[in-house]
Amino acid sequence: MKEVYLTKEGLQELKEKLDYMVTVRRMECAENIKKAWRDNYLNRPDYEKYQTYFACALYQGLLEEDEIPVFAEKLANLVRENDNHIDCGILGTKYIFSALSDNGYADVAYDMVVNPTFPSYAHWILSGMTTLAESWSMNVSLNHHMFSEVDYWLYRHLGGIQLKNGEITIKPSFIPQLDWVHVTHKGIDVYWDKKTLKVVVPKEADIIINDNKYHVEKGEYTYDDICFRCDYLNRRRCSVRQVLRKGIRTRRQKNTCIRRYFNKC
């Protein structure tokens, strides 16, 4: 029987080919899932009363670019109409925080979290809870990961610490309800208030403010006199409707229009 030996380089080449094949198959599978979802669930008024319906579509990337602001606005409206209460199970809870915050509605997510009435995280705290429960009614496990996505949201969105494939991106969600936020994670330190953003990173990173990207090396960085309100509005893509009606296309024109429209900067 002929023996076959692979060198380290040969193994790496084989791995790259197999990784490519797996990636292609996964992409094909993802496209098939997206098509199946859109064919069966897009534009279904009977599902539009559910927060999870909109949150899933946004979080899982099942929408086209022009559909995203519409779904984000409808999701935010559902939460507001529900007296700022979350109305999701374990999957919807995983989706809803990023679905709102990635599309300019971190303020809605915040009001949902600090809502003092049932069901909410604040209601848990006011009821004496110091851990996460398995149910909003606190009648089963009182130490469970069921609704733990809020912890991820605090770091990723309010603090803006986003880690992916070893790369660091700092992109805080500046919301009007908070005067300041301070988050630390894996050697990364982020602090922001109404006037300043301070960031400490242990290696190179991207800092994103108001759609402007700053690539920085290891160190400490301070950004003063930033129009945080414009950053907040810039993420809320539905606010671009006023901009598009005026025939504005460039980022500078868009930001200027938002500033003038709200007259808050």
C-alpha angles and dihedrals in degrees: 000000000000115000120217122206123192121204121220088260091049092051091049091051091049091048091051091051093048091046089052092050091048091047092051092049092048091050090050090048091049092052091049091050091048092050092047092050093048093046092052108029112023115107094013109149090189089066097042093088090068123087091206091059093062096034093053094049092050097042097044095048095243095141137081117242096260091050095056100077091046093053092043092053092047091050092050090048091052090055092046092047088051090060091261093301126142113236105186141110125228095294097044090048089055091053106036101069095055093036089060100035098045089056102047101274102104086123089062091049089050093052088048091054098046096042103129095210131079125311104034145093092252089054088057091053093047088051091057100262118149095174136048114271128215092235135028089238090057092226099126130034113358094199110052141131095226095111100021096121088096089073091056090047092055092057101035101040112019091036093030096220107151119177122187130160091344093306124120125220122178112202113150123194104233108206128183096231094068128068093195145355129201121187132169126188133160095345093316118120123190126180128170137169134167093293111023144043117202121187133182117189129181093215140003116318145163119247114198122197124167091345090306115124122210117190109207138178127228110306147068123306133187127196117193135189094020119164095236091174090060090050089051093048093042090062092050094083093187088069086066088074090082088049096050092048087062093053094248117153113160123085093237092051090046094052092045091051092050091050093051094043094055097029091206104117 
